[in-house]
Short mmCIF file of C-alpha atoms in Angstrom, two decimals:
data_model
loop_
_atom_site.label_atom_id
_atom_site.label_comp_id
_atom_site.label_asym_id
_atom_site.label_seq_id
_atom_site.Cartn_x
_atom_site.Cartn_y
_atom_site.Cartn_z
CA MET D 1 55.89 41.94 -18.03
CA ASP D 2 56.35 39.11 -16.24
CA SER D 3 52.98 40.09 -13.90
CA LEU D 4 51.27 40.48 -17.92
CA HIS D 5 52.17 37.20 -18.34
CA MET D 6 50.69 35.80 -15.19
CA ILE D 7 47.51 37.52 -15.45
CA ILE D 8 46.96 36.31 -19.17
CA ARG D 9 47.77 32.60 -18.23
CA LYS D 10 45.70 32.30 -15.14
CA PRO D 11 42.30 32.41 -17.24
CA ILE D 12 43.94 29.95 -19.88
CA VAL D 13 44.85 27.56 -17.35
CA ILE D 14 41.65 27.42 -15.63
CA THR D 15 39.69 27.26 -19.30
CA LEU D 16 41.75 24.03 -19.85
CA VAL D 17 41.30 22.55 -16.29
CA VAL D 18 37.41 22.97 -16.98
CA ILE D 19 37.58 21.38 -20.38
CA GLY D 20 39.63 18.65 -19.39
CA THR D 21 37.45 17.84 -16.46
CA TRP D 22 34.23 17.70 -18.83
CA ILE D 23 36.32 15.75 -21.39
CA ILE D 24 37.01 13.27 -18.37
CA LEU D 25 33.27 13.10 -17.27
CA PHE D 26 32.12 12.45 -20.73
CA TYR D 27 34.73 9.79 -21.48
CA HIS D 28 33.59 7.92 -18.64
CA TYR D 29 29.89 8.77 -18.12
CA HIS D 30 29.10 4.97 -18.82
CA ASP D 31 30.47 3.95 -15.82
CA ILE D 32 28.00 5.19 -13.55
CA PRO D 33 25.01 2.75 -13.78
CA MET D 34 21.86 4.05 -15.57
CA GLN D 35 19.70 2.42 -12.76
CA TYR D 36 21.54 5.13 -10.62
CA TYR D 37 19.58 7.53 -12.34
CA ARG D 38 16.27 5.63 -12.85
CA GLU D 39 16.05 4.76 -8.99
CA TYR D 40 17.05 8.62 -7.54
CA THR D 41 14.32 10.30 -5.89
CA SER D 42 14.94 13.53 -3.99
CA ASP D 43 14.77 13.47 -0.30
CA VAL D 44 12.75 16.70 -0.36
CA PRO D 45 8.99 16.59 -0.57
CA LEU D 46 7.48 18.45 -3.62
CA VAL D 47 4.31 19.46 -1.71
CA VAL D 48 3.86 20.25 1.83
CA VAL D 49 2.13 17.28 3.90
CA ASN D 50 -0.65 19.06 4.93
CA THR D 51 -3.81 16.73 5.57
CA GLN D 52 -6.68 19.01 6.05
CA ASN D 53 -8.46 16.33 7.88
CA GLY D 54 -11.35 18.99 9.51
CA GLU D 55 -12.01 20.20 6.20
CA PRO D 56 -14.34 18.78 3.30
CA GLN D 57 -13.31 18.77 -0.17
CA THR D 58 -14.97 21.07 -2.59
CA GLY D 59 -16.33 18.64 -4.78
CA PHE D 60 -16.56 14.81 -6.01
CA PHE D 61 -12.82 13.44 -5.46
CA LYS D 62 -12.16 12.58 -8.60
CA PHE D 63 -12.30 16.52 -9.32
CA GLN D 64 -9.70 17.22 -6.74
CA PRO D 65 -5.82 17.47 -7.40
CA GLU D 66 -5.33 14.86 -4.86
CA TRP D 67 -6.61 12.46 -7.06
CA ASP D 68 -4.06 12.60 -9.80
CA PHE D 69 -0.98 11.81 -8.25
CA LYS D 70 2.25 11.15 -10.45
CA VAL D 71 4.18 8.18 -11.36
CA PRO D 72 7.93 8.03 -12.29
CA THR D 73 9.04 7.19 -15.54
CA ILE D 74 10.18 3.36 -14.52
CA ALA D 75 6.66 3.01 -13.22
CA LYS D 76 4.62 4.64 -16.52
CA GLY D 77 4.48 1.52 -18.38
CA TRP D 78 2.71 -2.02 -17.95
CA ASP D 79 5.76 -3.76 -17.15
CA GLY D 80 6.83 -2.75 -13.69
CA TYR D 81 9.88 -2.43 -11.71
CA ALA D 82 11.16 -4.68 -8.73
CA ARG D 83 13.50 -3.00 -5.95
CA VAL D 84 13.92 -2.91 -2.28
CA PRO D 85 12.12 0.37 -0.95
CA ARG D 86 13.23 2.72 1.80
CA ASN D 87 11.30 2.27 4.83
CA ARG D 88 10.43 6.03 5.20
CA ASP D 89 8.97 5.21 1.52
CA VAL D 90 6.30 3.11 3.10
CA VAL D 91 3.07 4.74 4.13
CA VAL D 92 1.15 3.20 6.66
CA LEU D 93 -2.61 4.59 6.08
CA THR D 94 -5.51 4.54 8.07
CA ALA D 95 -8.49 5.83 6.22
CA SER D 96 -11.14 5.88 8.34
CA ASP D 97 -13.77 8.77 10.27
CA GLY D 98 -14.25 6.46 13.44
CA GLY D 99 -17.60 5.55 12.40
CA GLY D 100 -19.47 2.33 11.01
CA HIS D 101 -19.69 -1.12 12.68
CA ASN D 102 -16.15 -0.19 14.73
CA SER D 103 -17.90 2.96 16.57
CA ALA D 104 -18.66 1.09 19.38
CA ILE D 105 -15.60 0.09 20.68
CA LYS D 106 -14.40 3.11 22.72
CA ASP D 107 -11.77 5.42 21.45
CA ILE D 108 -10.75 3.11 18.60
CA LEU D 109 -9.79 5.52 16.16
CA GLU D 110 -7.47 7.13 18.78
CA ARG D 111 -5.93 3.98 19.93
CA VAL D 112 -5.06 2.41 16.61
CA ILE D 113 -3.75 5.85 15.19
CA ASP D 114 -1.45 6.08 18.24
CA ASP D 115 -0.74 2.59 18.39
CA ARG D 116 0.25 2.51 14.34
CA LYS D 117 2.43 5.74 15.08
CA HIS D 118 4.92 4.10 17.38
CA TYR D 119 5.07 1.13 15.02
CA CYS D 120 6.02 3.39 12.23
CA GLU D 121 8.60 5.59 14.52
CA LYS D 122 10.17 2.24 15.69
CA HIS D 123 10.72 0.90 11.62
CA GLY D 124 10.98 4.56 10.14
CA TYR D 125 7.99 4.20 8.11
CA THR D 126 5.49 7.20 7.24
CA HIS D 127 2.40 7.07 9.00
CA LEU D 128 -0.47 8.86 7.69
CA TRP D 129 -4.25 9.34 8.97
CA LEU D 130 -6.76 10.66 6.58
CA ASN D 131 -10.56 11.58 7.63
CA THR D 132 -12.89 9.80 4.86
CA SER D 133 -15.67 12.29 5.74
CA ARG D 134 -14.10 14.50 3.70
CA TYR D 135 -14.45 12.63 0.71
CA ASP D 136 -17.46 13.39 -1.46
CA VAL D 137 -17.98 10.02 -3.29
CA GLY D 138 -21.77 10.77 -4.42
CA ASP D 139 -24.34 8.38 -3.29
CA ALA D 140 -22.16 5.34 -3.09
CA HIS D 141 -21.41 3.66 0.72
CA ARG D 142 -18.97 5.45 2.85
CA THR D 143 -16.66 2.43 2.45
CA TRP D 144 -15.15 3.60 -1.03
CA SER D 145 -13.95 6.69 0.35
CA LYS D 146 -10.86 4.59 1.33
CA ILE D 147 -10.04 4.65 -2.39
CA PRO D 148 -9.74 8.42 -2.89
CA ALA D 149 -7.75 8.13 0.27
CA VAL D 150 -4.78 5.88 -1.07
CA ALA D 151 -4.53 8.41 -4.16
CA GLU D 152 -4.13 11.25 -1.72
CA ALA D 153 -1.57 9.45 0.18
CA PHE D 154 0.52 9.25 -2.84
CA TYR D 155 -0.17 12.80 -3.73
CA LEU D 156 0.99 13.93 -0.41
CA HIS D 157 4.05 11.71 -0.02
CA PRO D 158 5.45 11.87 -3.46
CA ALA D 159 8.58 9.70 -2.84
CA ALA D 160 6.47 6.74 -1.64
CA GLU D 161 6.38 3.67 -3.25
CA TRP D 162 4.05 1.82 -1.35
CA VAL D 163 0.88 2.81 0.58
CA TRP D 164 -0.29 0.08 3.26
CA LEU D 165 -4.30 0.54 3.67
CA ILE D 166 -5.29 -1.13 6.92
CA ASP D 167 -8.61 -1.04 8.41
CA THR D 168 -9.34 0.57 12.09
CA ASP D 169 -10.76 -2.77 12.96
CA ILE D 170 -7.25 -4.38 12.76
CA ILE D 171 -4.42 -4.54 15.82
CA LEU D 172 -0.75 -4.67 15.28
CA MET D 173 0.31 -7.69 17.34
CA ASN D 174 4.09 -7.87 16.17
CA PRO D 175 5.96 -4.79 16.47
CA GLU D 176 9.23 -6.32 15.39
CA TYR D 177 7.70 -7.11 12.02
CA ASP D 178 9.60 -5.97 8.94
CA LEU D 179 7.46 -4.86 6.05
CA VAL D 180 10.04 -4.58 3.79
CA GLU D 181 12.03 -7.93 4.65
CA GLN D 182 8.66 -9.98 5.13
CA ILE D 183 6.51 -8.39 2.12
CA LEU D 184 7.42 -5.77 0.31
CA CYS D 185 10.93 -6.40 -1.03
CA PRO D 186 10.96 -8.54 -4.30
CA ASP D 187 12.59 -11.48 -2.86
CA ALA D 188 9.30 -11.53 -0.23
CA ILE D 189 6.83 -11.10 -3.21
CA ARG D 190 8.64 -13.93 -4.99
CA ARG D 191 8.55 -16.19 -1.96
CA ASN D 192 4.84 -15.34 -0.69
CA VAL D 193 3.13 -14.93 -4.05
CA MET D 194 0.26 -17.40 -4.44
CA ARG D 195 0.69 -18.87 -8.08
CA ASP D 196 -1.89 -20.88 -9.83
CA THR D 197 -4.42 -20.28 -7.06
CA PRO D 198 -8.00 -20.47 -7.37
CA ILE D 199 -9.81 -16.82 -7.26
CA LEU D 200 -12.72 -17.50 -5.04
CA ASP D 201 -16.22 -15.64 -5.03
CA GLY D 202 -18.40 -15.97 -2.11
CA GLN D 203 -21.50 -15.15 -4.06
CA LEU D 204 -21.32 -18.14 -6.32
CA LYS D 205 -21.98 -21.62 -4.84
CA ASP D 206 -18.99 -22.89 -6.71
CA LYS D 207 -16.23 -20.35 -4.89
CA PRO D 208 -13.34 -21.01 -6.99
CA THR D 209 -14.55 -19.76 -10.40
CA HIS D 210 -11.95 -21.75 -12.23
CA ILE D 211 -10.05 -18.63 -12.51
CA ARG D 212 -6.91 -18.79 -11.44
CA THR D 213 -3.51 -16.52 -10.68
CA PRO D 214 -0.90 -16.94 -12.96
CA LYS D 215 1.48 -19.96 -12.79
CA ASP D 216 4.49 -17.76 -13.46
CA PRO D 217 3.88 -14.07 -12.55
CA ARG D 218 6.40 -11.45 -13.36
CA ILE D 219 7.47 -10.04 -9.90
CA GLU D 220 7.89 -6.58 -11.12
CA ASN D 221 4.37 -6.32 -12.16
CA MET D 222 3.13 -7.09 -8.89
CA ASP D 223 1.49 -3.61 -7.71
CA ILE D 224 -1.36 -4.77 -5.24
CA LEU D 225 -0.22 -7.22 -2.76
CA ILE D 226 -3.47 -8.64 -1.23
CA THR D 227 -5.04 -11.81 0.44
CA GLN D 228 -7.82 -13.94 -0.12
CA ASP D 229 -10.16 -15.39 2.89
CA HIS D 230 -13.13 -18.18 2.93
CA ALA D 231 -15.04 -16.14 0.44
CA SER D 232 -12.86 -13.62 -1.63
CA VAL D 233 -10.14 -11.25 -1.82
CA ASN D 234 -10.21 -8.81 1.62
CA THR D 235 -9.27 -5.14 1.29
CA GLY D 236 -8.99 -4.66 4.84
CA SER D 237 -5.09 -5.00 4.30
CA VAL D 238 -4.06 -4.57 0.93
CA PHE D 239 -0.87 -2.57 -0.45
CA PHE D 240 -0.53 -0.81 -3.23
CA ARG D 241 2.55 0.05 -5.10
CA ARG D 242 2.75 3.70 -6.86
CA SER D 243 2.51 2.67 -10.44
CA ALA D 244 0.71 3.76 -13.91
CA PHE D 245 -1.34 0.36 -12.98
CA THR D 246 -2.31 1.55 -9.29
CA ARG D 247 -3.51 4.70 -11.15
CA TRP D 248 -5.17 3.02 -13.67
CA ILE D 249 -7.07 0.50 -11.32
CA LEU D 250 -8.02 2.93 -8.81
CA GLU D 251 -9.94 4.83 -11.82
CA MET D 252 -11.60 1.31 -12.94
CA MET D 253 -12.60 0.53 -9.62
CA THR D 254 -14.43 3.72 -8.87
CA ASP D 255 -16.04 3.87 -12.46
CA TYR D 256 -19.44 5.14 -11.19
CA THR D 257 -21.61 3.88 -13.73
CA MET D 258 -20.64 0.32 -14.21
CA LEU D 259 -19.05 -0.23 -10.33
CA MET D 260 -19.06 2.27 -7.77
CA GLY D 261 -22.67 3.84 -8.50
CA LEU D 262 -24.34 0.17 -8.33
CA GLU D 263 -25.35 -2.05 -5.22
CA HIS D 264 -22.38 -4.18 -4.12
CA SER D 265 -22.42 -5.61 -0.95
CA GLY D 266 -18.42 -5.56 -0.79
CA ALA D 267 -18.19 -2.16 -2.02
CA GLU D 268 -14.68 -1.45 -3.34
CA GLN D 269 -13.90 -5.30 -2.18
CA ASP D 270 -16.27 -6.35 -4.94
CA ALA D 271 -15.05 -3.53 -7.40
CA LEU D 272 -11.58 -5.43 -7.48
CA LYS D 273 -12.43 -8.80 -7.26
CA HIS D 274 -14.67 -8.29 -10.41
CA LEU D 275 -11.80 -6.60 -12.28
CA MET D 276 -9.23 -9.65 -11.22
CA LEU D 277 -12.16 -12.47 -12.30
CA GLU D 278 -12.66 -10.52 -15.79
CA HIS D 279 -9.23 -9.36 -16.75
CA GLN D 280 -6.06 -11.29 -17.24
CA LEU D 281 -4.17 -7.79 -17.15
CA VAL D 282 -5.45 -7.19 -13.62
CA ARG D 283 -4.43 -11.04 -12.43
CA ASP D 284 -0.88 -9.96 -13.84
CA HIS D 285 -0.76 -7.12 -11.38
CA VAL D 286 -2.33 -8.30 -8.31
CA ALA D 287 -0.46 -10.51 -6.17
CA ILE D 288 -2.35 -12.83 -3.67
CA PHE D 289 -0.35 -13.62 -0.44
CA PRO D 290 -1.11 -16.18 2.20
CA GLN D 291 -3.91 -14.84 4.35
CA ARG D 292 -2.16 -14.80 7.71
CA LYS D 293 0.68 -12.86 6.19
CA PHE D 294 -0.82 -9.59 6.87
CA ASN D 295 -4.56 -10.16 7.36
CA ALA D 296 -5.31 -12.82 10.28
CA PHE D 297 -8.65 -13.05 11.03
CA VAL D 298 -9.56 -13.42 15.04
CA GLN D 299 -11.29 -17.02 13.95
CA GLY D 300 -10.04 -19.66 11.51
CA GLY D 301 -7.75 -22.33 10.77
CA ASP D 302 -3.91 -22.54 10.75
CA LYS D 303 -4.01 -20.75 7.23
CA MET D 304 -6.83 -18.06 8.24
CA GLY D 305 -6.53 -17.61 12.23
CA TRP D 306 -4.21 -15.59 14.12
CA ARG D 307 -1.42 -17.24 15.55
CA ASP D 308 1.64 -16.23 17.58
CA GLY D 309 4.11 -14.09 15.46
CA ASP D 310 1.63 -13.02 12.96
CA LEU D 311 1.98 -9.43 12.31
CA LEU D 312 -1.90 -8.60 12.74
CA VAL D 313 -5.06 -9.44 13.69
CA HIS D 314 -8.35 -8.41 11.63
CA LEU D 315 -11.72 -8.11 13.54
CA ALA D 316 -13.50 -8.62 10.39
CA GLY D 317 -17.13 -9.46 11.20
CA CYS D 318 -17.23 -8.72 14.80
CA TRP D 319 -20.08 -6.67 14.39
CA VAL D 320 -22.35 -9.56 13.37
CA ASN D 321 -22.77 -10.92 16.62
CA LYS D 322 -21.76 -7.82 18.57
CA HIS D 323 -18.17 -9.11 19.61
CA CYS D 324 -16.28 -6.09 18.18
CA GLY D 325 -15.42 -4.59 21.91
CA GLU D 326 -14.77 -8.28 23.64
CA TRP D 327 -12.51 -8.97 20.66
CA PHE D 328 -10.60 -6.09 20.59
CA GLU D 329 -9.88 -5.47 24.44
CA GLN D 330 -8.89 -9.13 24.30
CA PHE D 331 -6.27 -8.85 21.69
CA TRP D 332 -5.52 -5.34 22.23
CA SER D 333 -4.05 -6.27 25.94
CA ARG D 334 -1.83 -8.99 24.04
CA ARG D 335 -0.18 -6.77 21.66
CA GLY D 336 3.64 -7.34 21.34
CA GLN D 337 3.29 -10.92 23.32
CA LEU D 338 3.62 -14.28 22.81
CA TRP D 339 0.21 -15.49 23.68
CA LYS D 340 -2.38 -17.93 22.33
CA PRO D 341 -6.29 -17.60 23.75
CA GLU D 342 -7.09 -20.15 25.97
CA LYS D 343 -10.15 -21.07 23.74
CA ASP D 344 -11.17 -19.84 20.72
CA PRO D 345 -13.23 -16.76 20.42
CA PRO D 346 -16.97 -17.29 20.61
CA GLN D 347 -18.78 -18.18 17.72
CA GLY D 348 -22.10 -17.36 18.52
CA ALA D 349 -24.30 -14.53 19.78
#
């Protein structure tokens, strides 16, 4: 009889324990910050990372699944979010097929990819190379292929928060440089964003245009980080944050009828500049940083030219007077060193 009572009591006790546990959880659920759920991302990738760099896409890039990357719930509105990203959620993207003006530099693509891999391994960032020859951009200039590469980077790495798109003619000079601490965390954006700054347009005699960046920008809305040289914004080195705005701006930049299909000497760079000059909404989401922060040039004064400790040097315009090979080897040999050229790089031919 006692055994029978024990058999009956056991499931009753288990049931009471389960019910009690649920009551406690529901009673205290509010003690778990809602932000925990909002910021949670799975460590398991949702798609297999397979770049298929040797295979061209089967049609126009906007018809491909890679173009339709997803954004988290917290980033689906115009009001963005600000948080410190994990290092592994920063993708360092080289979008290139090794051609163009820089192809004269011996093995440039292989060399910069290898160097960037080591940089990413050191800091825990995610390295990615995408072959831009794969993308069908219609009759537009090949440089437009960088835009579908950004979308594919977000698609291939669904947990990535930031994609750093850097041109092939850029050398990382400071391997100790911390992207999150110096550029991407909310405090860094707050420190570096240039407020009430004229947006330049090199195609106008009056370059400032009298259109300025916001005086009091909302840091949570800064979805694109870019620099401005003596002419205008420069897309050789630019950061994109995964958000609804970024998804939208990539669509707008590649509007074939109004922008991408027309003759623009600066291609995607001119498209972004045009949208910034025309739309306050875009200016509210694009932060201009001091140029040397992540886009120092070979030549230029203290605000533009590379100096010891800068993250990188960009060989922008080296092809004009055929200095690409000379400049590349000069700076390549000095990576990771405190160094100043004995004389400024040559200005003329």
